[in-house]
Amino acid sequence: MLSLVVFLPLAAALGLVVLPRGGGTAASWVWLIVSAVDLVLIGWLWFDYEDPGRGALAHEEQAPWIPGVDSSYHIGLDGLSLPLVAMTAVIFLVCAIYSLRGVDRPRSHAALFLFLQTVSLGLFVSADLILFFVFFDLSIVGMYFVIAGWGHGQAARSALKFFLYTFLGSLALLAGFIGLYVAADPHTFDMLELTEQTPLAGSSVGGGLVLACILVGLAIKTPTVPFHTWLPAAHTDAPAVGSAVLAAVLLKMGTYGFVRIAMPMLPEAWRAWAWVLIVIGVVSVLYGALVALAQTDLKRMIAYTSVNHMGYVVLALGAAGLVAGDTTQARGIAVTGAVTQMVSHGLVTGALFLLAGVFHDRADTCDMDSYGGLAAPAPRLTVLFAVAAFASLGLPALSGFIAEFQIFTGSIAVAPVTALALLGIIITAALFLRALQRVFTGGTRGHSTAFADLRPEEVWAVAPLMVLSLLIGVLPGPLLAVIEPAADVVVSLVGR
Amino acid sequence: MASAMTGMNPLLLVPEMLLFAGGLVALLGGSFLPRTRQWVTRVVALIVLAGAAATAVVIGTKGAQWAFDGTFAIDSATTVTRVVVALATLLVVGIAADEVADSPRESETYALLLFSATGACLLGGATDLMVLVVGFLLASIPIYGLIGMAGGARSAEAAMKAYLMGALFGILLLLGVTMLYGLSGTTGYIDLAQRLAAVSAGAMVAGVVAVAAGLLFEAGGVPGHFWIPDAVEGTSATAATFLTTVPKVGALVALYRLLEALPPDRAWALLVAVLAVTGMTVGNLAAFWQDDPRRLLGWSTVSQVGYLLVAVVVVRGSDLALPALLVYLAGYAVTNVAAFAVTAALPERRDLTSYRGLSSSHPWLAGALVVALLGLVGTPPTAVFVGKLTVASAAWDGGHAWLVIVLLVNTVLSLFYYLRWLAPAFRPSAGGAADPGPWSARTAVVSAVLTVALGVGGGVLWQLVDGPMLPM
């Protein structure tokens, strides 16, 4: 069942490639229908989900793959992966809706995104390091072709930069994985076994080096300062749906790796390096916000807010490594907040990038100063953009608030100095309000004149994301009920 | 053990005999066939190659045993060598079908391919220095002819260069064999280890280094690599594909066996490690700004030998070393053939920029190119990824974690030049393009599919190669 969810999009992609050429519209609809079916299946998995507890997975499937190195096709769900799997399916579905308005070479476009969907879902359900790595690497390959094939501006250059940079990270990650494998006794790549074994416990140098490899690999993908330099270029030149997938799904692969691999498998090293992570988190939060504030290009601005938002996640996960005294509950809240933030950021930033794509589509520029008073000609765009901006800056009743509230509650309780990062929220608020003001208010001028408002496909793509964000903001219970037990498991594993 | 070693058991060498006899039939038959009927010899070659692979599997399933009084080992390494050599040569014949069909040298091409493949198989199974020499000569001499047969000044120059380098390294090999024989009084690997343990280290090291140099020429690795880029650029696609794929398989397995037979000593590991690092780095850096796709692939194979040598470094250090080497060799062979087959299908495109628009004009070829080049990088889930992963695991397991870092850094370096080739293929076309060679295009797609299949089916592949190796 879970394999079906993962590989259904890939099968559809192969079908699109192999079958005789049909119309482009047909390909777009195939994509839409397959993503919708996949989402329904995931809805069923969620409905059927029961918390598996420590050291187990729901909907688990396992088959031997490379027995020589004890690597298997091992997948399953828990409270960390299920929300991200659902978020991934939602993002790909809305991208399919958004693409109904027409894209260049729709067949290969649809096939590529279906491929990316399989890869992303596969990564979040992997319970084997090599399987995880396979999907991690393929996500880079898929996104490279998205940027190079459908991007604009210096697309080829940005795509190359993206590929080289994140591929370097993936190989650092692989080195770390091999380190875990060699240190484990018996040698294995299975995540559950490695989590039980904590192979490098007692070896501070070895554990530190392996953690460093894994951290670098994941930090590049996340991205945190100082490994974020590929991100603005990739986002600026990627097509709107590509940016949405990159920001909403691919960035989560990094932080997901922290909670899934680094924290439970290398608890000792994680605790030892927790302060470094907190510092990286705080710096990413503040630096990302400040640089975003200085941007004049809408897409670049959103890209830098991603650095800021992912910084919150790193901060919370770092704080979860400060094991001391009676802070278990606080650290659990921080980890829950971090996972909630991954989901929330996926929904909100996906929406923001899709809306930025509309600007690019209509006037071929995302330069904020060439717009003004857009609220009059484009009220639907204005409403949705404003909601997305408020969600992103963490307004209560939207998902970002729930996430950031928990992150700060947990982190500040453990390490009061993390309150520094609260400044990031203020700066983010300022920059989004300023952007709203520059683009939407005042007299209509520049590219805003004769700007066509959102088309139905665009509304139907963005609105669901905002509804979900609102739903999580108002009724966080069901989501948190899934995440909390898993977060507590992670905290107990780190505390070993 | 000793009793099992005696006896000739000639039936165990049926695959080699088939290949050699097939070569003779192609050579003689070709001279009786009219120009337009030379395809008959192609069919003979294909049948013989398929037969050699099949008989190798049948013989391999009967377990490890000795042939010809302990001078030739039939074990998993030999079986994998035979199968990979035969199937890779089969794919090369697929490329040749476009290039040499109805040419004046068609049957000779197949004959030379078959002879050289025989030599590669002998190299892979040799457990005696004299058999090693025979394998070396049989594998390398036909290649000089293959390179030269393309015709033209460049091919003549390439053939001359390959021949001179081959002669030099062949003499080195013979010198090394002579020294080792002089020191130990034996050429058989089984006695070599014991007897060499008692002799002076300096002379032994010199002998081993000379033999290893000869094998590295055959593999196209540093320091015996200088002829590779020129040969690959100057000759036909058929010869280029063959010489960068098939002899490597035999030569690297031979090197592995030789080092396994030597007295255990970490110095060997260090020597091979240095060669591996140099090979990876030199190959990758030299490939950076190549504009001819084949020359680029030529340098890329030099770096691939470096990666492969990482497995040879831990010959005594890790149980994973041999299966990792064999998996990598099998994966590399199909992936490299796929990449060359794309260039063979589009022979007029001898510049990376001329690949512009390939994705829209020939999507299947572009797909094969993506799989082949990303496969050579080692992107999952292709076969070379499984190879690189297991080779790296073996190296770390054997106490050479630093080699893993070097290997991974080199992998990132290599990505750059492979992408230099891929990027234009996915940009809009500049103009019309000629039709690709049908057989080469099919070979490219089939090899690309095999690359992915071997990667996804990595476990099956692993079980096939993970048999016992005969003790030395």
PDB file of N, CA and C in Angstrom, chain A residues 211-249:
ATOM      1  N   LEU A 211      29.080  12.833  12.343  1.00  0.00           N
ATOM      2  CA  LEU A 211      28.002  13.822  12.459  1.00  0.00           C
ATOM      3  C   LEU A 211      28.309  15.038  11.588  1.00  0.00           C
ATOM      4  N   ALA A 212      29.591  15.444  11.562  1.00  0.00           N
ATOM      5  CA  ALA A 212      29.949  16.602  10.739  1.00  0.00           C
ATOM      6  C   ALA A 212      29.624  16.334   9.275  1.00  0.00           C
ATOM      7  N   CYS A 213      29.967  15.134   8.791  1.00  0.00           N
ATOM      8  CA  CYS A 213      29.647  14.785   7.398  1.00  0.00           C
ATOM      9  C   CYS A 213      28.144  14.884   7.162  1.00  0.00           C
ATOM     10  N   ILE A 214      27.373  14.273   8.057  1.00  0.00           N
ATOM     11  CA  ILE A 214      25.923  14.251   7.860  1.00  0.00           C
ATOM     12  C   ILE A 214      25.355  15.660   7.964  1.00  0.00           C
ATOM     13  N   LEU A 215      25.868  16.426   8.932  1.00  0.00           N
ATOM     14  CA  LEU A 215      25.360  17.789   9.107  1.00  0.00           C
ATOM     15  C   LEU A 215      25.640  18.650   7.887  1.00  0.00           C
ATOM     16  N   VAL A 216      26.856  18.554   7.356  1.00  0.00           N
ATOM     17  CA  VAL A 216      27.175  19.366   6.185  1.00  0.00           C
ATOM     18  C   VAL A 216      26.241  18.999   5.039  1.00  0.00           C
ATOM     19  N   GLY A 217      26.087  17.699   4.823  1.00  0.00           N
ATOM     20  CA  GLY A 217      25.211  17.262   3.748  1.00  0.00           C
ATOM     21  C   GLY A 217      23.803  17.785   3.901  1.00  0.00           C
ATOM     22  N   LEU A 218      23.260  17.670   5.105  1.00  0.00           N
ATOM     23  CA  LEU A 218      21.876  18.105   5.309  1.00  0.00           C
ATOM     24  C   LEU A 218      21.773  19.620   5.374  1.00  0.00           C
ATOM     25  N   ALA A 219      22.812  20.275   5.919  1.00  0.00           N
ATOM     26  CA  ALA A 219      22.743  21.729   6.050  1.00  0.00           C
ATOM     27  C   ALA A 219      22.765  22.402   4.682  1.00  0.00           C
ATOM     28  N   ILE A 220      23.490  21.808   3.733  1.00  0.00           N
ATOM     29  CA  ILE A 220      23.491  22.390   2.389  1.00  0.00           C
ATOM     30  C   ILE A 220      22.099  22.296   1.790  1.00  0.00           C
ATOM     31  N   LYS A 221      21.450  21.182   2.019  1.00  0.00           N
ATOM     32  CA  LYS A 221      20.132  20.998   1.428  1.00  0.00           C
ATOM     33  C   LYS A 221      19.083  21.844   2.146  1.00  0.00           C
ATOM     34  N   THR A 222      19.294  22.112   3.433  1.00  0.00           N
ATOM     35  CA  THR A 222      18.227  22.761   4.229  1.00  0.00           C
ATOM     36  C   THR A 222      17.789  24.132   3.753  1.00  0.00           C
ATOM     37  N   PRO A 223      18.555  25.099   3.411  1.00  0.00           N
ATOM     38  CA  PRO A 223      19.955  25.311   3.684  1.00  0.00           C
ATOM     39  C   PRO A 223      20.098  26.248   4.873  1.00  0.00           C
ATOM     40  N   THR A 224      21.161  26.088   5.628  1.00  0.00           N
ATOM     41  CA  THR A 224      21.438  27.032   6.697  1.00  0.00           C
ATOM     42  C   THR A 224      22.637  27.869   6.300  1.00  0.00           C
ATOM     43  N   VAL A 225      22.756  29.028   6.942  1.00  0.00           N
ATOM     44  CA  VAL A 225      23.981  29.799   6.792  1.00  0.00           C
ATOM     45  C   VAL A 225      25.114  28.930   7.311  1.00  0.00           C
ATOM     46  N   PRO A 226      26.260  28.825   6.698  1.00  0.00           N
ATOM     47  CA  PRO A 226      26.725  29.551   5.516  1.00  0.00           C
ATOM     48  C   PRO A 226      26.594  28.755   4.220  1.00  0.00           C
ATOM     49  N   PHE A 227      25.708  27.769   4.193  1.00  0.00           N
ATOM     50  CA  PHE A 227      25.634  26.897   3.006  1.00  0.00           C
ATOM     51  C   PHE A 227      24.450  27.254   2.113  1.00  0.00           C
ATOM     52  N   HIS A 228      23.933  28.464   2.244  1.00  0.00           N
ATOM     53  CA  HIS A 228      22.674  28.802   1.589  1.00  0.00           C
ATOM     54  C   HIS A 228      22.871  29.465   0.239  1.00  0.00           C
ATOM     55  N   THR A 229      24.117  29.663  -0.185  1.00  0.00           N
ATOM     56  CA  THR A 229      24.329  30.568  -1.314  1.00  0.00           C
ATOM     57  C   THR A 229      23.753  30.060  -2.630  1.00  0.00           C
ATOM     58  N   TRP A 230      23.497  28.758  -2.722  1.00  0.00           N
ATOM     59  CA  TRP A 230      22.918  28.257  -3.976  1.00  0.00           C
ATOM     60  C   TRP A 230      21.437  28.613  -4.077  1.00  0.00           C
ATOM     61  N   LEU A 231      20.804  28.863  -2.925  1.00  0.00           N
ATOM     62  CA  LEU A 231      19.343  28.927  -2.885  1.00  0.00           C
ATOM     63  C   LEU A 231      18.746  30.120  -3.639  1.00  0.00           C
ATOM     64  N   PRO A 232      19.225  31.356  -3.406  1.00  0.00           N
ATOM     65  CA  PRO A 232      18.582  32.478  -4.102  1.00  0.00           C
ATOM     66  C   PRO A 232      18.676  32.342  -5.620  1.00  0.00           C
ATOM     67  N   ALA A 233      19.850  31.934  -6.107  1.00  0.00           N
ATOM     68  CA  ALA A 233      20.002  31.799  -7.557  1.00  0.00           C
ATOM     69  C   ALA A 233      19.045  30.752  -8.105  1.00  0.00           C
ATOM     70  N   ALA A 234      18.986  29.610  -7.428  1.00  0.00           N
ATOM     71  CA  ALA A 234      18.115  28.533  -7.910  1.00  0.00           C
ATOM     72  C   ALA A 234      16.660  28.996  -7.908  1.00  0.00           C
ATOM     73  N   HIS A 235      16.248  29.677  -6.847  1.00  0.00           N
ATOM     74  CA  HIS A 235      14.854  30.107  -6.761  1.00  0.00           C
ATOM     75  C   HIS A 235      14.529  31.180  -7.781  1.00  0.00           C
ATOM     76  N   THR A 236      15.447  32.106  -7.966  1.00  0.00           N
ATOM     77  CA  THR A 236      15.159  33.213  -8.872  1.00  0.00           C
ATOM     78  C   THR A 236      14.951  32.710 -10.287  1.00  0.00           C
ATOM     79  N   ASP A 237      15.737  31.733 -10.703  1.00  0.00           N
ATOM     80  CA  ASP A 237      15.679  31.308 -12.096  1.00  0.00           C
ATOM     81  C   ASP A 237      14.802  30.081 -12.329  1.00  0.00           C
ATOM     82  N   ALA A 238      14.279  29.487 -11.244  1.00  0.00           N
ATOM     83  CA  ALA A 238      13.433  28.312 -11.436  1.00  0.00           C
ATOM     84  C   ALA A 238      12.024  28.745 -11.831  1.00  0.00           C
ATOM     85  N   PRO A 239      11.285  27.868 -12.526  1.00  0.00           N
ATOM     86  CA  PRO A 239       9.880  28.173 -12.790  1.00  0.00           C
ATOM     87  C   PRO A 239       9.101  28.148 -11.481  1.00  0.00           C
ATOM     88  N   ALA A 240       7.891  28.739 -11.484  1.00  0.00           N
ATOM     89  CA  ALA A 240       7.143  28.892 -10.233  1.00  0.00           C
ATOM     90  C   ALA A 240       6.904  27.553  -9.542  1.00  0.00           C
ATOM     91  N   VAL A 241       6.455  26.547 -10.292  1.00  0.00           N
ATOM     92  CA  VAL A 241       6.180  25.257  -9.655  1.00  0.00           C
ATOM     93  C   VAL A 241       7.478  24.618  -9.156  1.00  0.00           C
ATOM     94  N   GLY A 242       8.558  24.858  -9.893  1.00  0.00           N
ATOM     95  CA  GLY A 242       9.841  24.330  -9.448  1.00  0.00           C
ATOM     96  C   GLY A 242      10.255  24.953  -8.124  1.00  0.00           C
ATOM     97  N   SER A 243      10.129  26.275  -8.028  1.00  0.00           N
ATOM     98  CA  SER A 243      10.450  26.957  -6.775  1.00  0.00           C
ATOM     99  C   SER A 243       9.587  26.436  -5.646  1.00  0.00           C
ATOM    100  N   ALA A 244       8.295  26.247  -5.950  1.00  0.00           N
ATOM    101  CA  ALA A 244       7.371  25.793  -4.904  1.00  0.00           C
ATOM    102  C   ALA A 244       7.800  24.427  -4.384  1.00  0.00           C
ATOM    103  N   VAL A 245       8.103  23.513  -5.297  1.00  0.00           N
ATOM    104  CA  VAL A 245       8.514  22.180  -4.868  1.00  0.00           C
ATOM    105  C   VAL A 245       9.857  22.236  -4.144  1.00  0.00           C
ATOM    106  N   LEU A 246      10.763  23.020  -4.687  1.00  0.00           N
ATOM    107  CA  LEU A 246      12.093  23.131  -4.078  1.00  0.00           C
ATOM    108  C   LEU A 246      11.968  23.639  -2.640  1.00  0.00           C
ATOM    109  N   ALA A 247      11.213  24.716  -2.468  1.00  0.00           N
ATOM    110  CA  ALA A 247      11.133  25.326  -1.134  1.00  0.00           C
ATOM    111  C   ALA A 247      10.270  24.491  -0.208  1.00  0.00           C
ATOM    112  N   ALA A 248       9.158  24.002  -0.721  1.00  0.00           N
ATOM    113  CA  ALA A 248       8.204  23.341   0.160  1.00  0.00           C
ATOM    114  C   ALA A 248       8.652  21.937   0.518  1.00  0.00           C
ATOM    115  N   VAL A 249       9.204  21.214  -0.432  1.00  0.00           N
ATOM    116  CA  VAL A 249       9.479  19.790  -0.202  1.00  0.00           C
ATOM    117  C   VAL A 249      10.975  19.510  -0.060  1.00  0.00           C
TER     118      VAL A 249
END
